[in-house]
GROMACS .gro file of C-alpha atoms in nm:
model
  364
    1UNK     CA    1  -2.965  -0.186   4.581
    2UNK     CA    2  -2.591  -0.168   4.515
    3UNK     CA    3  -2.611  -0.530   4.404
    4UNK     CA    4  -2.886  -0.473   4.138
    5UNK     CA    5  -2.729  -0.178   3.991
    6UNK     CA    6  -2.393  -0.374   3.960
    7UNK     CA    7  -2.587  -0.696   3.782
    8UNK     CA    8  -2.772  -0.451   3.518
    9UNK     CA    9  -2.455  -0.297   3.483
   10UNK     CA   10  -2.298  -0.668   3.376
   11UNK     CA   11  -2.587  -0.718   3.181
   12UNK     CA   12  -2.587  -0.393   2.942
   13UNK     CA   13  -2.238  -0.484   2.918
   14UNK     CA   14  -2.371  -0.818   2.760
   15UNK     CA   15  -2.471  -0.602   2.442
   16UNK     CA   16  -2.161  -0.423   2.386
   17UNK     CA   17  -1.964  -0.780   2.374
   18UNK     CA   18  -2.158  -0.883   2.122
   19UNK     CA   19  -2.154  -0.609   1.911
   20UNK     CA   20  -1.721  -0.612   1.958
   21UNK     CA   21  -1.776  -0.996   1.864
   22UNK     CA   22  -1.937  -0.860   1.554
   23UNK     CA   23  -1.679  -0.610   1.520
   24UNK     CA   24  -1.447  -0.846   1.579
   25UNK     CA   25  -1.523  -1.053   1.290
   26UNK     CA   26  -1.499  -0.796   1.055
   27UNK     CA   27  -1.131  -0.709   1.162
   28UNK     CA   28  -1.053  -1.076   1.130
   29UNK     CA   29  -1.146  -1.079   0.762
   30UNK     CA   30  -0.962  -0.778   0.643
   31UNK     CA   31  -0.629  -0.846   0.422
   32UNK     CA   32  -0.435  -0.615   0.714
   33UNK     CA   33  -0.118  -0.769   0.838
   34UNK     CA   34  -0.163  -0.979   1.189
   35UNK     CA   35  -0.015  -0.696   1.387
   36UNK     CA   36  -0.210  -0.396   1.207
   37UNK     CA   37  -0.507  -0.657   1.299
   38UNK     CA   38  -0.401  -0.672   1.649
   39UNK     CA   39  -0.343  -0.310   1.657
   40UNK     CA   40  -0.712  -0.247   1.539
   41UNK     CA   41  -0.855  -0.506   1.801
   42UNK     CA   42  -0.668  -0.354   2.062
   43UNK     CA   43  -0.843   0.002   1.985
   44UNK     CA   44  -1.190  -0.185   1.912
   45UNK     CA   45  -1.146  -0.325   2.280
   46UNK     CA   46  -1.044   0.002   2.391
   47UNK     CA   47  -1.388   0.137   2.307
   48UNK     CA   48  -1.568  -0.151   2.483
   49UNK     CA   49  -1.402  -0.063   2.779
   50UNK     CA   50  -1.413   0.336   2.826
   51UNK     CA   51  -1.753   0.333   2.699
   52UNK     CA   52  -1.805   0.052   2.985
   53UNK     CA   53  -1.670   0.292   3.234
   54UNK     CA   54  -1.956   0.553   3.116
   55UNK     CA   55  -2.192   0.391   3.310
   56UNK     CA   56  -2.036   0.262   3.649
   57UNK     CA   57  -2.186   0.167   3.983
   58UNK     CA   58  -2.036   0.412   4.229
   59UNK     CA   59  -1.933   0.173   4.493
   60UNK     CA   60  -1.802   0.482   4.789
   61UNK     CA   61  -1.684   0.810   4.664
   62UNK     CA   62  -1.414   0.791   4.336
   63UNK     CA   63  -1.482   0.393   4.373
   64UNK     CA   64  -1.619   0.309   4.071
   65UNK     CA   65  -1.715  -0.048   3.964
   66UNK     CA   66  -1.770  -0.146   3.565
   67UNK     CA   67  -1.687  -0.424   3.328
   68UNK     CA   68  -1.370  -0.251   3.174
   69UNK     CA   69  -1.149  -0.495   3.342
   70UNK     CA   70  -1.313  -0.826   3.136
   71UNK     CA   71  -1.261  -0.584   2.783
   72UNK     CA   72  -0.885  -0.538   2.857
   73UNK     CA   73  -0.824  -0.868   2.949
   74UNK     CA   74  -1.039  -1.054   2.642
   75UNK     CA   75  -0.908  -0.777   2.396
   76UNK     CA   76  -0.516  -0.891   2.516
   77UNK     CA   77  -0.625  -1.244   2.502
   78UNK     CA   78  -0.771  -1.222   2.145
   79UNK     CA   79  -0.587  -0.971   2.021
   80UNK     CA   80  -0.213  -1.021   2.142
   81UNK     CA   81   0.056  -0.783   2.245
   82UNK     CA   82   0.011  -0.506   2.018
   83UNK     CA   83  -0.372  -0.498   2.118
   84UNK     CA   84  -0.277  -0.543   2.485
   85UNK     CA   85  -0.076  -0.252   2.531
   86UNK     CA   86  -0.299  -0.029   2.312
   87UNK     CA   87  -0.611  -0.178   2.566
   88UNK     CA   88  -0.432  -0.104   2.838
   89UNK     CA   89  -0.283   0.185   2.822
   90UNK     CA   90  -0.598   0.383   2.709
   91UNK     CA   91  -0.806   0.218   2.938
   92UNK     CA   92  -0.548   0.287   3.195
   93UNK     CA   93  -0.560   0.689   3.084
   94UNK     CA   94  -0.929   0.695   3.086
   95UNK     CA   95  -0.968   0.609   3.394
   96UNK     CA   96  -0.678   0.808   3.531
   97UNK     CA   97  -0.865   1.122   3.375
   98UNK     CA   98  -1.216   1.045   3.566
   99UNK     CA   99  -1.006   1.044   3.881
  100UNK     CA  100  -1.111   0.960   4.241
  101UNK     CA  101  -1.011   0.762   4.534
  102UNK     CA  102  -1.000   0.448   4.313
  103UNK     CA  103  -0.822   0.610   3.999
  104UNK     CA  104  -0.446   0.415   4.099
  105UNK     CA  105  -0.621   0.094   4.194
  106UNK     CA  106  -0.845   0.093   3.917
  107UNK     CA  107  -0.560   0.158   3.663
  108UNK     CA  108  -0.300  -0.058   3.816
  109UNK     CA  109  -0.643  -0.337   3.744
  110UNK     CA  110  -0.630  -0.255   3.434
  111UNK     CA  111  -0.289  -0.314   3.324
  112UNK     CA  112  -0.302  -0.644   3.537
  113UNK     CA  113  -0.607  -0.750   3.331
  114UNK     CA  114  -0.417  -0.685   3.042
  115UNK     CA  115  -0.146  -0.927   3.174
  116UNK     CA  116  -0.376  -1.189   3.284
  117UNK     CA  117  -0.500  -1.174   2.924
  118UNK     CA  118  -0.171  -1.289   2.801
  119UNK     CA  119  -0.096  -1.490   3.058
  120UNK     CA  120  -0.417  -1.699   2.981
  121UNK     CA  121  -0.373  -1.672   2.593
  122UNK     CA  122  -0.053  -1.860   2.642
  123UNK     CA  123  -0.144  -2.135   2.866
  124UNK     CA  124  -0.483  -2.229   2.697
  125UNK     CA  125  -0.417  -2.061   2.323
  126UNK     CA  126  -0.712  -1.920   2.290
  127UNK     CA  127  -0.653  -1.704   2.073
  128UNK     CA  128  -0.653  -1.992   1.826
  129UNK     CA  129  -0.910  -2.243   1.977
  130UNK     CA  130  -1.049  -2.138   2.277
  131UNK     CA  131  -1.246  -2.453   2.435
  132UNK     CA  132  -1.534  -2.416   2.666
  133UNK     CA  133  -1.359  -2.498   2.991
  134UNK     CA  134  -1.017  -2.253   2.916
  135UNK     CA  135  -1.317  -1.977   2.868
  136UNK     CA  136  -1.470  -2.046   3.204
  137UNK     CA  137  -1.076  -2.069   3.348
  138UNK     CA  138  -1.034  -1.747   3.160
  139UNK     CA  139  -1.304  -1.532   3.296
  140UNK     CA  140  -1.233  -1.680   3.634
  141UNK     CA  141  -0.832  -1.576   3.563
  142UNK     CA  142  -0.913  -1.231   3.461
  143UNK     CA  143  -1.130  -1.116   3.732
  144UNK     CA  144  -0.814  -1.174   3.979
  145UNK     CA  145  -0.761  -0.829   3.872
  146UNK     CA  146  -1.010  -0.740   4.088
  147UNK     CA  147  -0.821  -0.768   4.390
  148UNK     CA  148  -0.596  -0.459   4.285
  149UNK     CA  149  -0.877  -0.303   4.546
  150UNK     CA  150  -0.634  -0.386   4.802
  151UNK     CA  151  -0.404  -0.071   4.707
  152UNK     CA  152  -0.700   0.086   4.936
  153UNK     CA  153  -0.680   0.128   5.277
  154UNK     CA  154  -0.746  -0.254   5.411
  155UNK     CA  155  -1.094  -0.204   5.513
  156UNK     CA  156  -1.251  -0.044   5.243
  157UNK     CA  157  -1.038  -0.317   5.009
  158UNK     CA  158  -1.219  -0.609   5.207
  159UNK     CA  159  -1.545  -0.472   5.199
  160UNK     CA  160  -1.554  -0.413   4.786
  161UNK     CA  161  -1.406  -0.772   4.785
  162UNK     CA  162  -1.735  -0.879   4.994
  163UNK     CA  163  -1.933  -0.705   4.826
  164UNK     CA  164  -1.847  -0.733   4.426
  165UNK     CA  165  -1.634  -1.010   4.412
  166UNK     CA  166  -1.913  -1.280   4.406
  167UNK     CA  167  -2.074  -1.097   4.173
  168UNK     CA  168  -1.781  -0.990   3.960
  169UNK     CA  169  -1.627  -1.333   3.938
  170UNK     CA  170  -1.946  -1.521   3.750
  171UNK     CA  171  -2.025  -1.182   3.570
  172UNK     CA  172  -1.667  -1.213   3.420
  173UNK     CA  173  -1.688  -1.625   3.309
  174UNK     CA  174  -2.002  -1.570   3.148
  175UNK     CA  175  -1.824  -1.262   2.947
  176UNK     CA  176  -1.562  -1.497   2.865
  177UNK     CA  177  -1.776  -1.768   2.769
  178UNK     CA  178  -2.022  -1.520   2.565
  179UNK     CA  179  -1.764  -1.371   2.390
  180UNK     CA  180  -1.525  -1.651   2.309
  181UNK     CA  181  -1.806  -1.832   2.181
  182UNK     CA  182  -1.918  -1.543   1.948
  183UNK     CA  183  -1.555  -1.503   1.843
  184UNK     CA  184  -1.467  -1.888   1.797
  185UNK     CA  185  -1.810  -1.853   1.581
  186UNK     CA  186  -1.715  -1.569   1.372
  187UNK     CA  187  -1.412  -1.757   1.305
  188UNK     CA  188  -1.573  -2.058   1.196
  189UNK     CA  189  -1.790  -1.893   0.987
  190UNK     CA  190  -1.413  -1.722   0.799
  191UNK     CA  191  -1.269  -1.991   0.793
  192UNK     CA  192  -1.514  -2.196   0.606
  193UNK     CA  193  -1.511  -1.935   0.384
  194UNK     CA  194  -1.187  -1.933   0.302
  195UNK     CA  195  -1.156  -2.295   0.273
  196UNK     CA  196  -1.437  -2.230  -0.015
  197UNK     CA  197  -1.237  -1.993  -0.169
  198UNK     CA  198  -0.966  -2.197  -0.185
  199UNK     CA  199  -1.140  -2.507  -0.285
  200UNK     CA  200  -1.293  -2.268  -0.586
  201UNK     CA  201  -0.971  -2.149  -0.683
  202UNK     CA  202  -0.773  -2.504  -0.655
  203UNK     CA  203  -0.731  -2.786  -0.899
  204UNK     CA  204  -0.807  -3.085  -0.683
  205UNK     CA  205  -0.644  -3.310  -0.860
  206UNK     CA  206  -0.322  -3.185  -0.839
  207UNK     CA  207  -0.292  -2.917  -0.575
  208UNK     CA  208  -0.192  -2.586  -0.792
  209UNK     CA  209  -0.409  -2.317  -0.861
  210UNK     CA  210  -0.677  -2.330  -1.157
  211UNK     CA  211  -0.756  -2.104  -1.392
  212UNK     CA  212  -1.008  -1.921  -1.211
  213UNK     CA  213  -0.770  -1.867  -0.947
  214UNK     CA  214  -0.537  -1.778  -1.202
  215UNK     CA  215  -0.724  -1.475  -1.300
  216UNK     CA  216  -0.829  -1.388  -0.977
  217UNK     CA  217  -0.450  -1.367  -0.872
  218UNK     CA  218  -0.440  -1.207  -1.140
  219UNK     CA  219  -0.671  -0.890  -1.079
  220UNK     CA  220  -0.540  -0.882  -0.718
  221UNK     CA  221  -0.158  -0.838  -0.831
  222UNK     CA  222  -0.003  -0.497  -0.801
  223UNK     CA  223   0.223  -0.338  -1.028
  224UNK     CA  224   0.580  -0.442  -0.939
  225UNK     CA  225   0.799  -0.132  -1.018
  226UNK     CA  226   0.870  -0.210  -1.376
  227UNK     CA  227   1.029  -0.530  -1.302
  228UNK     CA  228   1.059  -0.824  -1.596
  229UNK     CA  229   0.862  -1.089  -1.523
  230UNK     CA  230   0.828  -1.453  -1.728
  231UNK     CA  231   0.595  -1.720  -1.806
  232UNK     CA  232   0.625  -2.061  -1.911
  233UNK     CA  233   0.347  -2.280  -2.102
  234UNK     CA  234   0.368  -2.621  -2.045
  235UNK     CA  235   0.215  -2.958  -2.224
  236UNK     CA  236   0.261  -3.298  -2.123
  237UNK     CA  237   0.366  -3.451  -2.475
  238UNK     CA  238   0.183  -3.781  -2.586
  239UNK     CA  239  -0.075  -3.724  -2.328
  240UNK     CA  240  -0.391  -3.877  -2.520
  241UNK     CA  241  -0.175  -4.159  -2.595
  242UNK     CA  242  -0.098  -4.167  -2.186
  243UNK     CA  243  -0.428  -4.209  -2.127
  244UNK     CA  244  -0.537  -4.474  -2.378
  245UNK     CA  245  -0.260  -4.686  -2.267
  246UNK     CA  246  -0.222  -4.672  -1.947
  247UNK     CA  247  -0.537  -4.566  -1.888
  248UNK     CA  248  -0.700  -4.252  -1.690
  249UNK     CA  249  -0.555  -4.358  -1.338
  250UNK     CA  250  -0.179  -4.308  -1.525
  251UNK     CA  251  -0.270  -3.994  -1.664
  252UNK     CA  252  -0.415  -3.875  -1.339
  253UNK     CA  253  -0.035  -3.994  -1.210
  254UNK     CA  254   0.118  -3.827  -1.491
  255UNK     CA  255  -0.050  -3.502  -1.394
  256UNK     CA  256   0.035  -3.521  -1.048
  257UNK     CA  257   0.405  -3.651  -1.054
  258UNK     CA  258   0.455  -3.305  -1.284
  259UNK     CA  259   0.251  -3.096  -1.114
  260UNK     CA  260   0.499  -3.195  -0.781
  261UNK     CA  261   0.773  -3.139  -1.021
  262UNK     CA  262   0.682  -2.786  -1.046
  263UNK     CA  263   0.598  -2.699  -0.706
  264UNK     CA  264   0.948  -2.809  -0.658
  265UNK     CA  265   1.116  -2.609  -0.870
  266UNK     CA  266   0.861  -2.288  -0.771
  267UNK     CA  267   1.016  -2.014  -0.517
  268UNK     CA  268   0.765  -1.847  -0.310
  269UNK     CA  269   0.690  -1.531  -0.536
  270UNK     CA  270   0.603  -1.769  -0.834
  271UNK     CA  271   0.272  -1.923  -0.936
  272UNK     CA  272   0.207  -2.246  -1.062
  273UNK     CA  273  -0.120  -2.298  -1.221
  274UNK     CA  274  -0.310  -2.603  -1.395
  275UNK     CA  275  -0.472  -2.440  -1.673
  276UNK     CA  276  -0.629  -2.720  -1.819
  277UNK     CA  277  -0.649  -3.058  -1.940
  278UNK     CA  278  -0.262  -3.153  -1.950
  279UNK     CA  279  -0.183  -2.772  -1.973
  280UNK     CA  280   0.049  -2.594  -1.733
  281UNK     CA  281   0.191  -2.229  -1.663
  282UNK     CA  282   0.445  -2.110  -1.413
  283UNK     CA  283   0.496  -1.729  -1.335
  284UNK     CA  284   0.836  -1.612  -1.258
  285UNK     CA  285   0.822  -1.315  -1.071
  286UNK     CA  286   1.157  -1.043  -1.192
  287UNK     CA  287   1.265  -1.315  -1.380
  288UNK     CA  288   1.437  -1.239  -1.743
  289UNK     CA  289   1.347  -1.492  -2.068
  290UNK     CA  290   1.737  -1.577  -1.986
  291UNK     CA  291   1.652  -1.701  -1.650
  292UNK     CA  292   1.308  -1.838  -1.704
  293UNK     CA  293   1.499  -2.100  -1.967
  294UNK     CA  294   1.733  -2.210  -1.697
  295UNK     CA  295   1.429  -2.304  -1.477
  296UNK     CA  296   1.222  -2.475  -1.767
  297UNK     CA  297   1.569  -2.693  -1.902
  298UNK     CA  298   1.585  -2.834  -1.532
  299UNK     CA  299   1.209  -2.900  -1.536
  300UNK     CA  300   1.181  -3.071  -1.858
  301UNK     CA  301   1.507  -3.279  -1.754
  302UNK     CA  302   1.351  -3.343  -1.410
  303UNK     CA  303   1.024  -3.486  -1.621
  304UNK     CA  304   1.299  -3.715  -1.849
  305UNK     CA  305   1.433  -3.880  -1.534
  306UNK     CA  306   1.128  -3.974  -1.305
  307UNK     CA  307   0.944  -4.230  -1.452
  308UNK     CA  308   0.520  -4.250  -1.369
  309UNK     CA  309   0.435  -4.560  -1.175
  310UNK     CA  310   0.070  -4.651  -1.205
  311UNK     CA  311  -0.095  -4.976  -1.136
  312UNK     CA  312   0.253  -5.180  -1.111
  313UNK     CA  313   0.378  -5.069  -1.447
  314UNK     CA  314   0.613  -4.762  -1.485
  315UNK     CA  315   0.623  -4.501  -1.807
  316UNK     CA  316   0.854  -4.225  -1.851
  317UNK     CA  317   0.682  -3.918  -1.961
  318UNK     CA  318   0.854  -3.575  -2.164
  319UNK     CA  319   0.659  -3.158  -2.183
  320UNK     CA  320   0.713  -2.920  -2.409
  321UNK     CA  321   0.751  -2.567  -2.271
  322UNK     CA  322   0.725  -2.195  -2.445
  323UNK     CA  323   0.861  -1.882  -2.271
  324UNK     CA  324   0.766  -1.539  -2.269
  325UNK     CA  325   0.893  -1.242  -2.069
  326UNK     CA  326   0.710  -0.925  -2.004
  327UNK     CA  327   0.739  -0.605  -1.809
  328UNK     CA  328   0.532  -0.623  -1.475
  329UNK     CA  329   0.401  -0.289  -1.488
  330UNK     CA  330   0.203  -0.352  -1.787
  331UNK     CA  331   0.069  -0.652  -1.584
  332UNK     CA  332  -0.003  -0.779  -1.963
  333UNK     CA  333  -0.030  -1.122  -1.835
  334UNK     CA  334  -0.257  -1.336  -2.093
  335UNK     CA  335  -0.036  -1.176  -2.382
  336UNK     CA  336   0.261  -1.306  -2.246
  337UNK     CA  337   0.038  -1.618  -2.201
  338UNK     CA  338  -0.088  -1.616  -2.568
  339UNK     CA  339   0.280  -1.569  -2.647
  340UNK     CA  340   0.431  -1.854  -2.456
  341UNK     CA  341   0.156  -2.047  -2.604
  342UNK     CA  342   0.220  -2.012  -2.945
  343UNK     CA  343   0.656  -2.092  -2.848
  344UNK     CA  344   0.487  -2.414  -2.695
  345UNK     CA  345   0.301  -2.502  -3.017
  346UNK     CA  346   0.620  -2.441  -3.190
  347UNK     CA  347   0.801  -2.675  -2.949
  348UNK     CA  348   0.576  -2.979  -3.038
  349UNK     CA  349   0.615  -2.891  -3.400
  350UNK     CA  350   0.994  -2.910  -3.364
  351UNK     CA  351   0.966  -3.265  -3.211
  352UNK     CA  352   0.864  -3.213  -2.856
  353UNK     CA  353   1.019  -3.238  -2.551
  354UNK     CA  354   1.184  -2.902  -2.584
  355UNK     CA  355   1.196  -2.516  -2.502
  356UNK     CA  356   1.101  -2.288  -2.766
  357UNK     CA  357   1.120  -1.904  -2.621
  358UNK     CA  358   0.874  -1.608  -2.757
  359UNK     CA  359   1.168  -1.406  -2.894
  360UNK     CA  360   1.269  -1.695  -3.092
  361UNK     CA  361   0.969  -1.692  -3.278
  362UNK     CA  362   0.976  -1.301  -3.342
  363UNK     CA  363   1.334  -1.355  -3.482
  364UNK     CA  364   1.202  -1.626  -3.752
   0.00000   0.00000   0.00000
């Protein structure tokens, strides 16, 4: 009878993994940092495993057996530290708070669940790629938390082992393996989106963002305290002429060799973006018109000295480039755009392979 109680109890615990899977996934797709996401799988886990101990098998007197122990030790393997103490340590007072004989032993179980969660994260990463053989080595791992039992009297501690263990111990590798499949899906299933996303928002030719991107960067970017920001406009001078010469293999080699350029001279809080054709833009985050120019002189001269080698020949290429500042917190992006493009325009009128600024133009 005991032994039927404690396999329906395994299996109702079935449905609440999947629904944390599901739960799971969601968390995993939020724009929170990785520790507020660890954080919020650690309380998600949490959940799983009081509501788990809701509906125990009562074993002997305040011994109560339920399948919080494979929660706290998936939710620290999949969730990390931060979600391995939270896990724990609510688990742990939960279980303190319903009391009995068991209530040390069963908490001192949970926190070693919550170790053995770790422990196993490290050695097989699973919390990146969990395989199907570190799951089954990972359910087997965590249910050695069982044998916290033996902080009962001797007796009673060999008897539970006798009498749950050999149920526990395939009850908790087919949790892992449930689970970690369901997560590994979910995570699939994001990261196939994102790599769609990306692919949407990328110029595959040469790597930078594209226009689309562009704006969607746009309407994600918050206002940055007032801060001056710039923007440079940049055309690859000649670049019909590229193409009928050299054909559309050396202006695809054109395109890329600048593109690399820029990425180069990019920090990490600016944006390069392929706008179109053999048009480029770079935004310089609390950067001045003063500052921007310095960049786009070392860019253009970078352009002058590498030369474009394309089926065995070699061809030095020159841009033109316009600059226009603007304050951040008007996040009046395509005007400064509009206004770089029309210092650009006035570059190439000038001769090419120059910088014209946006002020410059205001001041004619």
């Amino acid at each position: 009878m005991f032994e039927t109680e404690l396999i329906v109890a395994f299996v109702q615990a079935a449905g609440t993994m999947a629904l944390t899977a599901l739960a799971f996934g969601i968390i995993i797709r939020t724009a929170f940092s990785p520790v507020q996401k660890s954080m919020i799988i650690g309380v998600l886990f949490s959940f799983a495993a009081i509501f788990a101990m809701l509906t125990p098998v009562e074993f002997a007197p305040g011994i109560i057996i339920d399948g919080r122990g494979i929660m706290v030790g998936l939710g620290a393997a999949f969730g990390g530290i931060p979600a391995a103490i939270i896990v724990s340590m609510s688990t742990g007072a939960a279980r303190l708070y319903i009391g009995g004989n068991g209530a040390i032993a069963g908490t001192v179980g949970i926190l070693l669940a919550a170790a053995l969660g770790l422990i196993w994260m490290k050695m097989s990463a699973c919390n990146k790629r969990p395989k199907f053989q570190h799951l089954l080595f990972g359910g087997a791992f965590i249910s050695l938390q069982f044998f916290a039992v033996y902080l009962l009297p001797i007796e009673l501690a060999n008897k539970l082992v006798m009498s749950v263990y050999p149920i526990l111990l395939p009850a908790y590798i087919t949790s892992a393996v449930v689970l970690g499949t369901l997560i590994e899906r979910e995570r699939k299933l994001i990261e196939s989106a994102r790599k769609l996303e990306a692919a949407a928002n990328t110029d595959a030719l040469t790597g930078l963002m594209n226009r689309r991107g562009l704006e969607i960067s746009i309407a994600s970017t918050q206002q940055n305290s007032g801060k001056v920001d710039s923007v440079v406009v940049f055309d690859l001078d000649h670049f019909k002429s590229v193409n009928d010469k050299y054909g559309h293999e050396g202006g695809d080699q054109a395109l890329v060799s600048f593109a690399t350029i820029l990425k180069l001279n990019a920090r990490e809080t600016d944006v390069a973006v392929r706008i179109g054709g053999e048009e480029f833009a770079l935004f310089l985050r609390d950067t001045t018109a003063k500052q921007a120019a310095t960049i786009t002189k070392r860019i253009l001269q970078s352009v002058r000295t590498t030369p474009i080698h394309s089926n065995g020949r070699s061809f030095p290429v020159t841009v033109s480039a316009g600059v226009s500042q603007f304050w951040a917190k008007d996040t009046a992006y395509w005007q400064a755009i509009r206004e770089a493009d029309q210092a650009l325009y006035q570059a190439k009128n000038n001769g090419r392979d120059q910088m014209v600024q946006a002020t410059d133009l205001v001041a004619a």
